[in-house]
Coordinates of C-alpha atoms in Angstrom, one line a residue:
G1 CA 40.9 110.5 -7.3
M2 CA 39.7 107.7 -9.8
S3 CA 41.2 107.4 -12.8
V4 CA 38.7 106.9 -15.9
L5 CA 38.2 105.8 -19.6
D6 CA 35.6 107.2 -22.0
I7 CA 35.3 104.9 -25.1
G8 CA 33.6 106.6 -27.9
C9 CA 33.5 110.1 -25.9
G10 CA 32.0 111.9 -28.9
P11 CA 32.6 116.0 -28.1
G12 CA 33.2 114.6 -24.8
S13 CA 29.9 116.4 -22.4
I14 CA 29.6 113.6 -20.3
T15 CA 33.6 112.8 -20.2
M16 CA 33.9 116.5 -18.7
G17 CA 30.9 115.5 -16.1
V18 CA 33.2 112.7 -15.0
A19 CA 36.1 114.5 -14.9
N20 CA 34.5 116.8 -12.5
V21 CA 33.6 114.7 -10.4
V22 CA 36.9 112.3 -9.9
T23 CA 38.9 115.2 -9.8
P24 CA 41.8 115.4 -9.0
G25 CA 41.7 112.1 -10.9
E26 CA 42.3 111.9 -14.2
V27 CA 39.8 111.0 -17.4
I28 CA 40.8 110.2 -20.6
G29 CA 38.1 110.2 -23.7
T30 CA 38.8 108.2 -27.0
D31 CA 37.1 107.8 -30.1
P32 CA 37.7 106.8 -34.0
S33 CA 36.7 110.6 -35.0
G34 CA 39.2 112.6 -35.3
Y35 CA 36.7 115.5 -35.8
S36 CA 34.8 115.0 -32.5
I37 CA 38.3 114.6 -30.5
D38 CA 38.8 117.9 -31.7
E39 CA 35.7 119.5 -30.8
A40 CA 36.0 117.8 -27.3
S41 CA 39.4 119.6 -26.5
R42 CA 37.8 122.7 -27.7
N43 CA 35.0 122.2 -24.6
A44 CA 37.7 121.2 -22.3
R45 CA 39.6 124.0 -23.0
D46 CA 36.8 126.7 -22.9
A47 CA 35.3 125.1 -19.8
G48 CA 38.9 125.2 -17.9
I49 CA 38.8 121.3 -17.1
E50 CA 42.3 120.5 -17.0
N51 CA 41.8 116.8 -15.7
V52 CA 41.1 115.8 -19.0
K53 CA 42.6 114.4 -22.1
F54 CA 41.0 113.4 -25.4
E55 CA 42.9 111.1 -27.7
V56 CA 42.0 109.7 -31.3
D57 CA 41.0 105.7 -31.3
T58 CA 43.1 104.5 -34.0
T59 CA 42.2 100.8 -33.9
G60 CA 38.0 101.8 -34.2
W61 CA 35.5 101.4 -31.6
G62 CA 37.9 99.7 -29.0
N63 CA 38.8 96.7 -31.6
R64 CA 42.3 96.7 -29.8
I65 CA 42.6 99.2 -26.8
D66 CA 46.5 100.6 -26.2
F67 CA 46.9 100.8 -22.5
P68 CA 48.5 98.5 -20.0
D69 CA 46.7 96.0 -17.9
N70 CA 45.3 97.4 -14.8
T71 CA 45.1 101.0 -15.6
F72 CA 41.9 102.2 -14.6
D73 CA 39.3 102.4 -11.9
V74 CA 37.0 102.8 -14.2
V75 CA 35.9 102.2 -17.7
Y76 CA 32.7 102.7 -19.8
C77 CA 31.2 103.5 -23.0
N78 CA 28.1 105.5 -23.4
T79 CA 25.7 104.8 -26.4
V80 CA 28.3 103.0 -29.1
M81 CA 28.1 99.2 -27.8
H82 CA 26.2 98.9 -31.3
F83 CA 29.1 99.9 -33.6
F84 CA 31.0 96.9 -31.7
I85 CA 31.2 93.9 -34.3
D86 CA 33.2 92.4 -31.8
P87 CA 31.5 93.2 -28.4
I88 CA 32.9 90.4 -26.1
H89 CA 36.4 90.9 -27.1
V90 CA 36.2 94.7 -26.6
L91 CA 34.5 93.8 -22.7
K92 CA 37.9 91.8 -22.3
E93 CA 39.5 94.3 -23.3
M94 CA 38.0 96.9 -20.8
K95 CA 38.2 94.0 -18.0
R96 CA 42.1 94.2 -18.8
I97 CA 42.5 97.4 -18.6
T98 CA 40.2 97.9 -15.3
K99 CA 42.3 97.6 -11.9
N100 CA 40.8 94.6 -9.9
G101 CA 37.8 95.9 -8.2
G102 CA 37.2 98.7 -10.4
W103 CA 33.7 99.2 -12.7
V104 CA 33.1 98.2 -16.4
I105 CA 30.2 99.9 -17.4
T106 CA 27.8 100.2 -20.5
S107 CA 25.2 102.9 -20.9
G108 CA 22.7 103.9 -22.9
V109 CA 22.6 100.4 -24.5
R110 CA 19.9 100.9 -27.5
D111 CA 18.1 98.3 -29.0
W112 CA 16.2 99.1 -32.2
G113 CA 13.4 96.0 -31.6
F114 CA 12.6 96.2 -27.7
S115 CA 10.3 99.1 -27.8
P116 CA 6.4 98.5 -28.2
R117 CA 4.7 100.4 -30.9
Y118 CA 0.9 100.6 -31.2
P119 CA -0.5 100.7 -33.8
E120 CA 1.9 97.8 -35.1
C121 CA 4.1 98.7 -37.9
P122 CA 4.9 96.0 -39.8
H123 CA 6.4 97.4 -43.2
V124 CA 8.7 99.1 -40.5
D125 CA 9.2 95.9 -39.1
A126 CA 10.2 94.2 -42.6
V127 CA 12.7 97.0 -42.9
W128 CA 14.5 96.9 -39.7
N129 CA 15.0 92.6 -40.3
A130 CA 16.3 93.4 -43.7
Y131 CA 18.7 95.6 -41.3
V132 CA 19.4 92.6 -39.0
K133 CA 20.2 90.4 -41.7
Y134 CA 22.4 92.5 -43.5
N135 CA 24.4 93.7 -40.7
D136 CA 24.8 89.6 -39.5
S137 CA 26.2 88.9 -42.8
L138 CA 28.6 91.7 -42.2
R139 CA 29.8 90.0 -39.0
E140 CA 30.0 86.9 -40.5
H141 CA 32.4 88.8 -43.1
Y142 CA 34.2 90.1 -39.9
N143 CA 34.3 86.5 -38.2
A144 CA 35.8 85.1 -41.3
G145 CA 38.9 87.4 -41.4
G146 CA 37.4 89.8 -43.9
D147 CA 37.6 94.1 -43.5
V148 CA 34.4 95.8 -42.3
A149 CA 34.3 99.6 -42.2
V150 CA 33.4 101.3 -38.7
P151 CA 32.5 105.1 -38.8
Q152 CA 35.0 107.1 -38.3
D153 CA 33.9 110.8 -38.4
R154 CA 30.9 111.8 -36.8
A155 CA 30.4 115.0 -38.6
T156 CA 30.2 113.0 -41.9
P157 CA 27.9 109.6 -40.6
E158 CA 28.6 106.2 -42.2
L159 CA 27.1 103.3 -40.9
S160 CA 28.5 100.6 -42.1
Y161 CA 28.2 97.9 -39.0
I162 CA 25.5 98.2 -36.6
D163 CA 23.8 95.8 -34.2
L164 CA 20.3 96.9 -33.6
Q165 CA 19.8 94.3 -31.2
T166 CA 22.5 95.3 -28.9
G167 CA 20.6 95.6 -25.5
R168 CA 19.1 92.2 -25.0
K169 CA 22.6 90.7 -25.7
C170 CA 24.2 92.3 -23.3
S171 CA 24.1 90.0 -20.3
E172 CA 25.2 87.1 -22.6
W173 CA 28.4 89.5 -24.0
F174 CA 29.1 90.5 -20.2
T175 CA 28.7 86.9 -19.3
E176 CA 31.1 85.5 -22.2
A177 CA 33.6 87.8 -21.2
G178 CA 34.4 86.6 -18.2
F179 CA 32.1 89.1 -15.7
T180 CA 30.2 87.8 -13.0
D181 CA 27.3 89.9 -10.7
L182 CA 26.1 92.1 -13.0
T183 CA 23.7 95.4 -12.6
M184 CA 21.7 96.0 -15.0
E185 CA 18.8 98.9 -15.4
L186 CA 16.5 99.5 -18.1
K187 CA 15.3 103.0 -17.7
V188 CA 12.1 104.5 -20.3
Q189 CA 13.9 107.8 -21.5
N190 CA 11.4 109.3 -23.7
W191 CA 7.8 108.0 -24.7
R192 CA 4.9 109.1 -26.8
G193 CA 1.1 109.2 -26.0
L194 CA -2.4 111.1 -25.9
G195 CA -1.3 114.5 -24.2
T196 CA 3.1 114.0 -25.0
E197 CA 4.2 116.2 -27.5
P198 CA 4.4 114.7 -31.3
L199 CA 7.5 112.7 -30.3
E200 CA 9.5 111.3 -33.6
P201 CA 10.9 108.2 -32.0
I202 CA 14.7 107.5 -32.6
M203 CA 14.2 103.6 -33.1
L204 CA 11.8 104.4 -36.3
D205 CA 14.2 106.8 -37.9
I206 CA 15.6 103.8 -39.9
V207 CA 12.7 104.4 -42.7
P208 CA 14.2 108.0 -43.9
K209 CA 11.6 110.5 -44.5
P210 CA 10.3 111.0 -48.2
G211 CA 13.2 113.7 -49.6
D212 CA 14.9 113.7 -46.7
A213 CA 19.0 113.4 -48.0
E214 CA 20.4 113.8 -44.7
S215 CA 19.5 111.1 -43.3
Q216 CA 22.5 109.0 -41.9
W217 CA 20.8 105.6 -42.6
L218 CA 21.1 106.3 -46.7
D219 CA 24.6 105.1 -47.3
A220 CA 23.5 101.5 -45.3
Q221 CA 20.4 101.3 -47.3
Q222 CA 21.2 101.5 -50.4
D223 CA 24.0 99.2 -49.7
I224 CA 20.8 96.6 -48.1
I225 CA 19.4 97.0 -51.5
D226 CA 22.3 96.1 -53.2
A227 CA 22.7 93.0 -51.1
G228 CA 18.9 92.1 -52.5
L229 CA 17.3 92.2 -48.3
L230 CA 15.5 95.6 -49.3
T231 CA 13.4 97.2 -52.1
D232 CA 12.4 100.7 -52.6
N233 CA 9.1 99.4 -52.6
M234 CA 9.5 98.1 -49.2
I235 CA 10.8 101.6 -48.1
K236 CA 8.1 103.1 -49.7
L237 CA 5.5 101.1 -47.9
A238 CA 7.5 101.7 -44.5
Q239 CA 7.1 105.4 -44.8
Q240 CA 3.3 105.3 -45.6
E241 CA 3.4 102.9 -42.6
L242 CA 5.1 105.7 -40.7
A243 CA 3.4 108.8 -41.4
A244 CA -0.1 107.3 -40.9
W245 CA 1.4 106.3 -37.5
Y246 CA 2.8 109.9 -36.8
A247 CA -0.6 111.2 -37.6
N248 CA -2.5 109.0 -35.0
P249 CA -3.2 110.8 -32.0
H250 CA -3.2 107.4 -30.2
A251 CA -0.2 106.3 -31.1
F252 CA 2.0 104.6 -28.4
Y253 CA 5.7 104.4 -28.2
Y254 CA 8.4 104.4 -25.6
Y255 CA 12.1 104.1 -25.9
A256 CA 14.0 102.6 -23.2
V257 CA 18.3 102.6 -22.8
L258 CA 19.8 100.0 -21.0
L259 CA 23.1 100.5 -18.6
V260 CA 25.5 97.6 -17.6
A261 CA 27.8 97.5 -15.1
S262 CA 30.1 94.8 -13.3
R263 CA 33.1 94.2 -11.3
A264 CA 36.2 93.9 -13.2

């Protein structure tokens, strides 16, 4: 019987699962991508799930949430915190529209710098640091009143702003947004070690493979080069380093995601 809001619902797979759990309660999924909302709506119709609906988020990743105060029992987002250029404001909005005593939850929270790698990859780290500096500059520009684009269509990803250090900041963000009594869980999602499948870790994909014209990071990569924080040679060295890492049977890596939940 709960009412639930899913911010950044994508094609709606998780949203529909929640709808099945809370029926006859109503679930709403929002996403800035019209393509994703159309897909989610089709998926719900095909599955015969009637207590869920999907809406395009025209504000861009929850920067303003157009629902009245105290509307939902649960407000959550999954694997989208890294897109929020003003996450404290978004969390305050999530808290505002949640009923007193309801839950605000962020799950699947990533941190591109958390996961240990062996052997170490200093050239990959250099590329990662360039991305962090570039996105810090975008956030400073935004805070000064400038416009910063956000990804609108997941069919053609455009990674304009993305926080690569999201996981480590969540406790601070929730606290500054006025939450108390946080519940936090870190879950290892996959890992690579001797005897495992030759995993290609998602947290290392900021370095596109040579000749990969489809990487979602390419547009941002060119912007970072233009900003003088990255060079083609830095990328080439990182690619060579990763090739050696993948070829090493003893290469170790694990990928973990964070869940943070609190009462409104």
